[in-house]
mmCIF file of C-alpha atoms in Angstrom:
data_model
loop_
_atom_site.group_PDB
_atom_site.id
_atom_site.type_symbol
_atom_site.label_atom_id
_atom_site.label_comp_id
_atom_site.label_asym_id
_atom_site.label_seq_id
_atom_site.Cartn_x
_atom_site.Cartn_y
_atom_site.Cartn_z
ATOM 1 C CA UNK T 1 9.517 2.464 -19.874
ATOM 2 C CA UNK T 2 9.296 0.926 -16.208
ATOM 3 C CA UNK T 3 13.051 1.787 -15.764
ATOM 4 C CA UNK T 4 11.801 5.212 -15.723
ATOM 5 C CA UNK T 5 9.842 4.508 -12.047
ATOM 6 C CA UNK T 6 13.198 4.291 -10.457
ATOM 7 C CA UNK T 7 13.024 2.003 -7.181
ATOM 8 C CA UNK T 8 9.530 1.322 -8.000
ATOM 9 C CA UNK T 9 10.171 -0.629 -10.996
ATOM 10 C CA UNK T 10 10.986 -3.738 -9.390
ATOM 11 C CA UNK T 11 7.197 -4.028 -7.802
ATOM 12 C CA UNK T 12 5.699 -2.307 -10.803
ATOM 13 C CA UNK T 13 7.389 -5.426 -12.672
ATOM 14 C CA UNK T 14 5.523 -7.700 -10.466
ATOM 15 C CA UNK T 15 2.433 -5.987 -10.358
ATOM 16 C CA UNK T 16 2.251 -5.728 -13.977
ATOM 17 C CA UNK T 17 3.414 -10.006 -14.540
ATOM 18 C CA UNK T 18 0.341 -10.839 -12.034
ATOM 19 C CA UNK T 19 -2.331 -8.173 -13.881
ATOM 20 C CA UNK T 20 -1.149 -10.457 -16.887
ATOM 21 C CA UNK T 21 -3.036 -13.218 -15.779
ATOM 22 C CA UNK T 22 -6.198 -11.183 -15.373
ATOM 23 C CA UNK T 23 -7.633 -8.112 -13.455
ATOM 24 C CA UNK T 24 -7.096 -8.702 -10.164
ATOM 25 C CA UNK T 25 -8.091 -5.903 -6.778
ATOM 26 C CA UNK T 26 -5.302 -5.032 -4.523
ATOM 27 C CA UNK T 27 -5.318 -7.653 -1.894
ATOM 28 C CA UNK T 28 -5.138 -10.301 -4.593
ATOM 29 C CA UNK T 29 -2.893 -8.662 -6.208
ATOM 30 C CA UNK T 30 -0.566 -9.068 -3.096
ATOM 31 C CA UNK T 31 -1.218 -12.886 -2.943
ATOM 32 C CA UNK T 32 -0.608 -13.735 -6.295
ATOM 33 C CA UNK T 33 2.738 -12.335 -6.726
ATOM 34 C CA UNK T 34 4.081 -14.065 -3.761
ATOM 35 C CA UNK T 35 2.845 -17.223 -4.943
ATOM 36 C CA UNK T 36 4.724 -17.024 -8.042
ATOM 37 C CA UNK T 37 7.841 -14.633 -7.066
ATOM 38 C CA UNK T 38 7.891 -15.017 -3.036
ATOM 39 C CA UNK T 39 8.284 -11.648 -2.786
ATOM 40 C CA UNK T 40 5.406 -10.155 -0.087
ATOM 41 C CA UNK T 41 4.388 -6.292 -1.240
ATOM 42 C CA UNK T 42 3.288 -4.337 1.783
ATOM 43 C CA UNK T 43 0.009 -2.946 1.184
ATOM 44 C CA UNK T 44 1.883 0.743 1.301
ATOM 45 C CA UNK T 45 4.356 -0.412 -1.284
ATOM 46 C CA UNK T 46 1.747 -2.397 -3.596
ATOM 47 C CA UNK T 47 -0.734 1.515 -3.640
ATOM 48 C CA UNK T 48 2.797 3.296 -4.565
ATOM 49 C CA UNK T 49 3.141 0.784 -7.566
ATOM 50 C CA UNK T 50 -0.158 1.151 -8.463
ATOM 51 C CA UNK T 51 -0.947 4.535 -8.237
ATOM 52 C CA UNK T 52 2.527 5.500 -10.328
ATOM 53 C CA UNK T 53 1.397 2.348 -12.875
ATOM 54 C CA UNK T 54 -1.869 3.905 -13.258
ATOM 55 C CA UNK T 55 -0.566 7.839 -13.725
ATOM 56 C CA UNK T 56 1.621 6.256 -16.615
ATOM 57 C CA UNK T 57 -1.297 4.533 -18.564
ATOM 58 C CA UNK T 58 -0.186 1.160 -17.760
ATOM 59 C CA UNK T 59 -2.949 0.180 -15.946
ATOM 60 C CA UNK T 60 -6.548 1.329 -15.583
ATOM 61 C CA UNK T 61 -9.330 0.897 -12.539
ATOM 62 C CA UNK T 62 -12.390 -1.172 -13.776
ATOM 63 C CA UNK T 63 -15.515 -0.653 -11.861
ATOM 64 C CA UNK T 64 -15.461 -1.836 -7.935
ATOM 65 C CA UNK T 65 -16.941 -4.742 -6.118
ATOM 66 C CA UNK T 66 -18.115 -3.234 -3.105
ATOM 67 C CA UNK T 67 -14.519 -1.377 -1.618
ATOM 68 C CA UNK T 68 -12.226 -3.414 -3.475
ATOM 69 C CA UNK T 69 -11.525 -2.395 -7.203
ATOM 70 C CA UNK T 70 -9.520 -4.601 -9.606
ATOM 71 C CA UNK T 71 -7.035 -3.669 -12.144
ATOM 72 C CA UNK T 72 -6.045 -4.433 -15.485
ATOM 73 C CA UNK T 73 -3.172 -4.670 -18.012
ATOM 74 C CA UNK T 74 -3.433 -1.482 -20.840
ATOM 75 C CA UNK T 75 -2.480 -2.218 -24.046
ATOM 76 C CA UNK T 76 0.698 -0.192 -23.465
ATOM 77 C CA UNK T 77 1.362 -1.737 -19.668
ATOM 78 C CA UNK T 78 1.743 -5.246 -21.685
ATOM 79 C CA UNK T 79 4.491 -3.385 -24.264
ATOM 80 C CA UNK T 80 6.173 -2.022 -20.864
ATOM 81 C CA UNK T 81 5.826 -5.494 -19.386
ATOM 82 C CA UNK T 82 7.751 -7.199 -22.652
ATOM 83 C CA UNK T 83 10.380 -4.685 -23.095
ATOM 84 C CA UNK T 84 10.847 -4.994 -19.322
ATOM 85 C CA UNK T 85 10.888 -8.842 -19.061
ATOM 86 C CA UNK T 86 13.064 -8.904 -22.697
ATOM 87 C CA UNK T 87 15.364 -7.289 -20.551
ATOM 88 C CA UNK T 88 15.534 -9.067 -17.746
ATOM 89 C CA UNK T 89 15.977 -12.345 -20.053
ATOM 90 C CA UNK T 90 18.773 -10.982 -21.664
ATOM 91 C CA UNK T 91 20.571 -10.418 -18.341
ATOM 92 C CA UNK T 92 19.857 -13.829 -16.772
ATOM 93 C CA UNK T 93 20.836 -15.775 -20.396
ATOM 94 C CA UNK T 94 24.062 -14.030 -20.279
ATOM 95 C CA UNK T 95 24.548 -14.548 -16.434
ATOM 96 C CA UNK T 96 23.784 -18.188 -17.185
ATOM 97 C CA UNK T 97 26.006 -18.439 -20.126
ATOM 98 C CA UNK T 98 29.055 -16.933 -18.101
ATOM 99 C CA UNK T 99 28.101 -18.959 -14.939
ATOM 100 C CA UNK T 100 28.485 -22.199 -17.599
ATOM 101 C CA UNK T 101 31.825 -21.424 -18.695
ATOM 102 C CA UNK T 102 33.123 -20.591 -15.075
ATOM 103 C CA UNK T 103 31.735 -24.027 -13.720
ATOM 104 C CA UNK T 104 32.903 -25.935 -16.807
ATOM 105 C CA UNK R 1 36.942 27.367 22.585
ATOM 106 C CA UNK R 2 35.708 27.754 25.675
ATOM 107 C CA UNK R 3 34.197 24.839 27.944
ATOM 108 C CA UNK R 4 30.933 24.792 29.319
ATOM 109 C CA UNK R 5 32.881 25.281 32.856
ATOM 110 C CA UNK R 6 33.948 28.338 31.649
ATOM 111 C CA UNK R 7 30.512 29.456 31.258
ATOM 112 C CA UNK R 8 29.366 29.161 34.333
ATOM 113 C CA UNK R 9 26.256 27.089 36.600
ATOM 114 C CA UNK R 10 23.425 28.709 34.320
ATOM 115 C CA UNK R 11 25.515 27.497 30.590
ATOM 116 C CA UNK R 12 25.936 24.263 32.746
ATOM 117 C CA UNK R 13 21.818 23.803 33.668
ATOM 118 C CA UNK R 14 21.133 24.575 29.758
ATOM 119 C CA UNK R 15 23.334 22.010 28.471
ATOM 120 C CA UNK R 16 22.293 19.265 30.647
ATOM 121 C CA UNK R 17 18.512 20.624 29.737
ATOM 122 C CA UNK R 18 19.501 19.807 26.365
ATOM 123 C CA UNK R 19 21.434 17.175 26.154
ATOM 124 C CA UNK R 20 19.592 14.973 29.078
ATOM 125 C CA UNK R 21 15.762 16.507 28.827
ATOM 126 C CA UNK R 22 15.225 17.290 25.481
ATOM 127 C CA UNK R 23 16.178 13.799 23.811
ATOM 128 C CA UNK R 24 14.343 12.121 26.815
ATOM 129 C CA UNK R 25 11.098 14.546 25.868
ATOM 130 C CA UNK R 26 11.554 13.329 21.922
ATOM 131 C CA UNK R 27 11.802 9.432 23.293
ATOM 132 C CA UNK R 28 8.469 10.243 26.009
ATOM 133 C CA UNK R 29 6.230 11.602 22.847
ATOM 134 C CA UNK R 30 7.548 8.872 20.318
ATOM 135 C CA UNK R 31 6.728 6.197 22.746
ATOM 136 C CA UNK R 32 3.469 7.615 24.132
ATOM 137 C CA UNK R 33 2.536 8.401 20.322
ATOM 138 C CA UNK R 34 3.601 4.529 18.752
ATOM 139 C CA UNK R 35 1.730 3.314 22.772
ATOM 140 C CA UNK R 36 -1.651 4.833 21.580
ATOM 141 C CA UNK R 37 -1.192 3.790 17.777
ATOM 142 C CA UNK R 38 -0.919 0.053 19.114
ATOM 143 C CA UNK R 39 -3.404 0.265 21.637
ATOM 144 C CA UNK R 40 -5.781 1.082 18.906
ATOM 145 C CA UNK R 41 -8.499 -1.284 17.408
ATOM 146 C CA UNK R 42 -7.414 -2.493 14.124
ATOM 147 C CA UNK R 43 -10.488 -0.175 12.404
ATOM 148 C CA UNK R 44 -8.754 3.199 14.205
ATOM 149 C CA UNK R 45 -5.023 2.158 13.184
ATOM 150 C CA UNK R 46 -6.683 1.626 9.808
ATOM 151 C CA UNK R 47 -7.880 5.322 9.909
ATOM 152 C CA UNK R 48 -4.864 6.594 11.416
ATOM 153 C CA UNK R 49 -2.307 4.997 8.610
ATOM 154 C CA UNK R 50 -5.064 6.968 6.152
ATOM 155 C CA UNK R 51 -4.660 10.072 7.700
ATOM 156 C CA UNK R 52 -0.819 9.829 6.904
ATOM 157 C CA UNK R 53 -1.447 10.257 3.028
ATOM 158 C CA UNK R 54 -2.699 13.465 0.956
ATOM 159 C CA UNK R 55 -6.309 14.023 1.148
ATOM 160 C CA UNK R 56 -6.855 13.676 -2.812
ATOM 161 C CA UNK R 57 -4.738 10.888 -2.687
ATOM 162 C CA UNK R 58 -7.254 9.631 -0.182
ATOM 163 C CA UNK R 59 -9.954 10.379 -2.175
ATOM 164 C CA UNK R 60 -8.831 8.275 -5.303
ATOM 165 C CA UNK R 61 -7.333 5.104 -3.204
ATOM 166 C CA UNK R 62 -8.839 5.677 0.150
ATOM 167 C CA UNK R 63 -11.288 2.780 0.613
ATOM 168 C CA UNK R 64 -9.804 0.435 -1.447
ATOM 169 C CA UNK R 65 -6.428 0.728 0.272
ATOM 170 C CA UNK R 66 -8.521 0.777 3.700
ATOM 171 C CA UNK R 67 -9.636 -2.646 2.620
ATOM 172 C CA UNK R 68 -6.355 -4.533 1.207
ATOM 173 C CA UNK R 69 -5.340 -3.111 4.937
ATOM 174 C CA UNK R 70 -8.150 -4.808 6.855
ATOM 175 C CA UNK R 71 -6.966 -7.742 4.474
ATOM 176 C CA UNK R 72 -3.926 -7.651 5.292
ATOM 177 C CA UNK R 73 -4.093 -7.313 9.051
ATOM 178 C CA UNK R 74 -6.823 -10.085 9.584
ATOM 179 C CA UNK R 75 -4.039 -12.318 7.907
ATOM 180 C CA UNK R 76 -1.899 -11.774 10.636
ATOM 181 C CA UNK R 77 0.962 -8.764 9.320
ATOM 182 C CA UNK R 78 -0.463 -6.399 11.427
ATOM 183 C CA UNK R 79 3.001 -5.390 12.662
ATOM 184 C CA UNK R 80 5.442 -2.660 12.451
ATOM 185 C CA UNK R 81 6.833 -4.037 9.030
ATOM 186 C CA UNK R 82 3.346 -3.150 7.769
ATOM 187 C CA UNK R 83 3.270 0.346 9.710
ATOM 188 C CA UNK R 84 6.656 1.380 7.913
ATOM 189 C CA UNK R 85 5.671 0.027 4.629
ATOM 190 C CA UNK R 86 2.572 1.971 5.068
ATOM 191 C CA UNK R 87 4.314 5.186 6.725
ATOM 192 C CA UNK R 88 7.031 4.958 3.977
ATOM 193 C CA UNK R 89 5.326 5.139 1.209
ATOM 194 C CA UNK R 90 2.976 8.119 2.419
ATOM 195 C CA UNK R 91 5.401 9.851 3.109
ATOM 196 C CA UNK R 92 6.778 9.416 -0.999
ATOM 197 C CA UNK R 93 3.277 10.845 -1.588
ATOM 198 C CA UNK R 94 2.932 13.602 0.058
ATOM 199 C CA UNK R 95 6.853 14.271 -1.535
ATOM 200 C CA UNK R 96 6.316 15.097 -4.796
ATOM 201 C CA UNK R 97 9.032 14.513 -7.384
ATOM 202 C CA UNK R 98 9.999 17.475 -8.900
ATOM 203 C CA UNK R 99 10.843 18.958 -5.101
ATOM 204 C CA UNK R 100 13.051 16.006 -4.766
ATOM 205 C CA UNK R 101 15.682 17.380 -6.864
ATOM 206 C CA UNK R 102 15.463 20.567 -4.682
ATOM 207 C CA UNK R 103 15.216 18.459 -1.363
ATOM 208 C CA UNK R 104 18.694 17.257 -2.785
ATOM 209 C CA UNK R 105 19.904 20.146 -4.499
ATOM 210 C CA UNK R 106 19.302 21.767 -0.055
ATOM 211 C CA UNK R 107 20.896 18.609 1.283
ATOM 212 C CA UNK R 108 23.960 19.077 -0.929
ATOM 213 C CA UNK R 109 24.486 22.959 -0.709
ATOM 214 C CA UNK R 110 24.092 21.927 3.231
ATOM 215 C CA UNK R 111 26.479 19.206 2.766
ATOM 216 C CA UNK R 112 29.394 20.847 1.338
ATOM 217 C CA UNK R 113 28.693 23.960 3.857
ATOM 218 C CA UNK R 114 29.293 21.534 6.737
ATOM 219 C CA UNK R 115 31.844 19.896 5.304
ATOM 220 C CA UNK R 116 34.027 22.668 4.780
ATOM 221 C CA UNK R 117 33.256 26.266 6.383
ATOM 222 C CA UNK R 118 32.071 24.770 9.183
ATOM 223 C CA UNK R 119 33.763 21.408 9.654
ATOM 224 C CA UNK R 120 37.429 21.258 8.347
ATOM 225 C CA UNK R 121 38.661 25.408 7.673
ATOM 226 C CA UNK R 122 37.117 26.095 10.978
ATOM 227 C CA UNK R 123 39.489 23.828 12.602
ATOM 228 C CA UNK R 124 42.588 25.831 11.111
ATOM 229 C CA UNK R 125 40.881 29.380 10.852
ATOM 230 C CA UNK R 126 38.468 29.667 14.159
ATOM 231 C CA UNK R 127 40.534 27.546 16.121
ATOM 232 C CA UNK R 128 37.325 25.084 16.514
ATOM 233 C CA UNK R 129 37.871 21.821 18.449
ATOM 234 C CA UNK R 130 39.583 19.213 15.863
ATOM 235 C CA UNK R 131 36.882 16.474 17.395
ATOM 236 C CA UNK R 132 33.905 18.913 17.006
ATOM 237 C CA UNK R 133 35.157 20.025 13.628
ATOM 238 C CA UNK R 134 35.686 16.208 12.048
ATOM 239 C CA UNK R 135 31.907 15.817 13.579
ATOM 240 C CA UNK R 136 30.325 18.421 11.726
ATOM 241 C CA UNK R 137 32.454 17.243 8.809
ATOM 242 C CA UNK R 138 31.300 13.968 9.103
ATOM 243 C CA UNK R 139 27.742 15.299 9.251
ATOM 244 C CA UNK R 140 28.505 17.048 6.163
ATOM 245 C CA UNK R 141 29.573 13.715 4.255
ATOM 246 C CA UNK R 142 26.341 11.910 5.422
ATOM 247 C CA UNK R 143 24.041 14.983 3.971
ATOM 248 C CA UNK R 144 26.278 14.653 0.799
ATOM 249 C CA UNK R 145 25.584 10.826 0.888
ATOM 250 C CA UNK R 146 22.021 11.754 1.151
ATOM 251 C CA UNK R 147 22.082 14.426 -1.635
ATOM 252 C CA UNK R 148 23.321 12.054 -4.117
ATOM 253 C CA UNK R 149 20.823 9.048 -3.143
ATOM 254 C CA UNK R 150 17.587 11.688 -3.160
ATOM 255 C CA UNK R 151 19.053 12.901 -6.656
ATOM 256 C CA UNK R 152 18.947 9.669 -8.278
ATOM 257 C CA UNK R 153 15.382 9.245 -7.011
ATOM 258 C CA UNK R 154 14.453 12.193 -8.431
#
């Protein structure tokens, strides 16, 4: 399902692995996922993700404190989130396997 | 072909108008324009990076995105890696995505156009310049290049 955001899927990934941990507002948001990935979103590049994440039903706006407005993980953003991070696992165990046998 | 000596003083004065003013007018107003965005206080470059996305996309996102910028600037990324971040992505809104498969269905038609009419059967037909003909032609293979990236994104 995130495949289908194209370029965006990488930071929608990360977006959606942080809201995961709880609802979180944008600025957050940005923090936390460079503390566990090291990648740092641009604020322009974290409202893309967001705005495309929300349009799909993956996430959903809960009511604002003040001008910042946290986000959380829909039932069908955590489905997205597994398939996507299956995925990803299934990639780096056969990387890792292959790596093995080359540096055996 | 004929060369701009050919032409005659006037042909001469519009060529150097265009090759020498006009790309020194473009670098004046980008610099005076990027000169006024910096010398801005951090609340007007705020409103300024607003203005560059869709009013109803302002009206859902505005003042929350107004704020992770304030956030983000008073944490010391105020920069232009933050500007074109910012710039790049509204300009991905205010494309929307169906028209990108038209952008590159334009760039391609374009593409091919340059490539050939007008870039390598000109050469043996019109008896274009060789050097301005492979130009074109190369021009042609970059809007190609294009065509197929903006497709993809589609």
């Amino acid at each position: 399902m995130l495949s289908s955001l194209g370029r965006y899927a990488g930071p929608a990934t990360l977006i959606l692995s942080s809201l995961a941990g709880g609802a979180k507002h944008g600025y957050a948001l940005m923090q936390d996922v460079e503390s566990f990935s090291g990648v740092a979103l641009g604020p322009g590049t974290l409202y893309g993700a967001l705005s495309r994440l929300e349009d799909a039903g993956l996430i959903e706006a809960l009511a604002g404190e003040g001008r910042r407005r946290p986000y959380k993980l829909t039932p069908q953003g955590a489905e997205a989130l597994r398939e996507q991070l299956d995925a990803q696992r299934r990639v780096a165990e056969i990387g890792l396997t292959r790596l093995k046998a080359v540096t055996a | 072909m004929r060369t701009p000596r050919q032409y005659g003083p006037t042909w001469i004065g519009a060529e150097l108008t265009a090759w020498i003013a006009f790309p020194i007018g473009i670098l004046w107003f980008v610099y005076d324009r990027i000169a006024r965005f910096t010398g801005a206080t951090r609340e007007q470059r705020v409103e300024r990076m607003l203005d560059w996305y869709p009013p109803e996309w302002r009206a859902r996102y505005g003042d929350e995105f107004a704020a992770v910028l304030h956030d983000a600037m008073a944490a010391g990324k105020d920069g232009p890696r933050l500007w074109l971040d910012v710039a790049r992505e509204a300009a991905s809104t205010r494309t929307p995505r169906p028209s990108r498969a038209w952008l590159a269905a334009v760039l391609w038609t374009a593409g091919i156009v340059a490539v050939l009419p007008l870039g390598i059967v000109s050469v043996f037909v019109a008896d274009t310049d060789p050097l301005l003909g492979a130009a074109v032609a190369t021009f042609g293979l970059v809007l190609i290049a294009a065509s197929i990236r903006t497709f993809r994104t589609a």
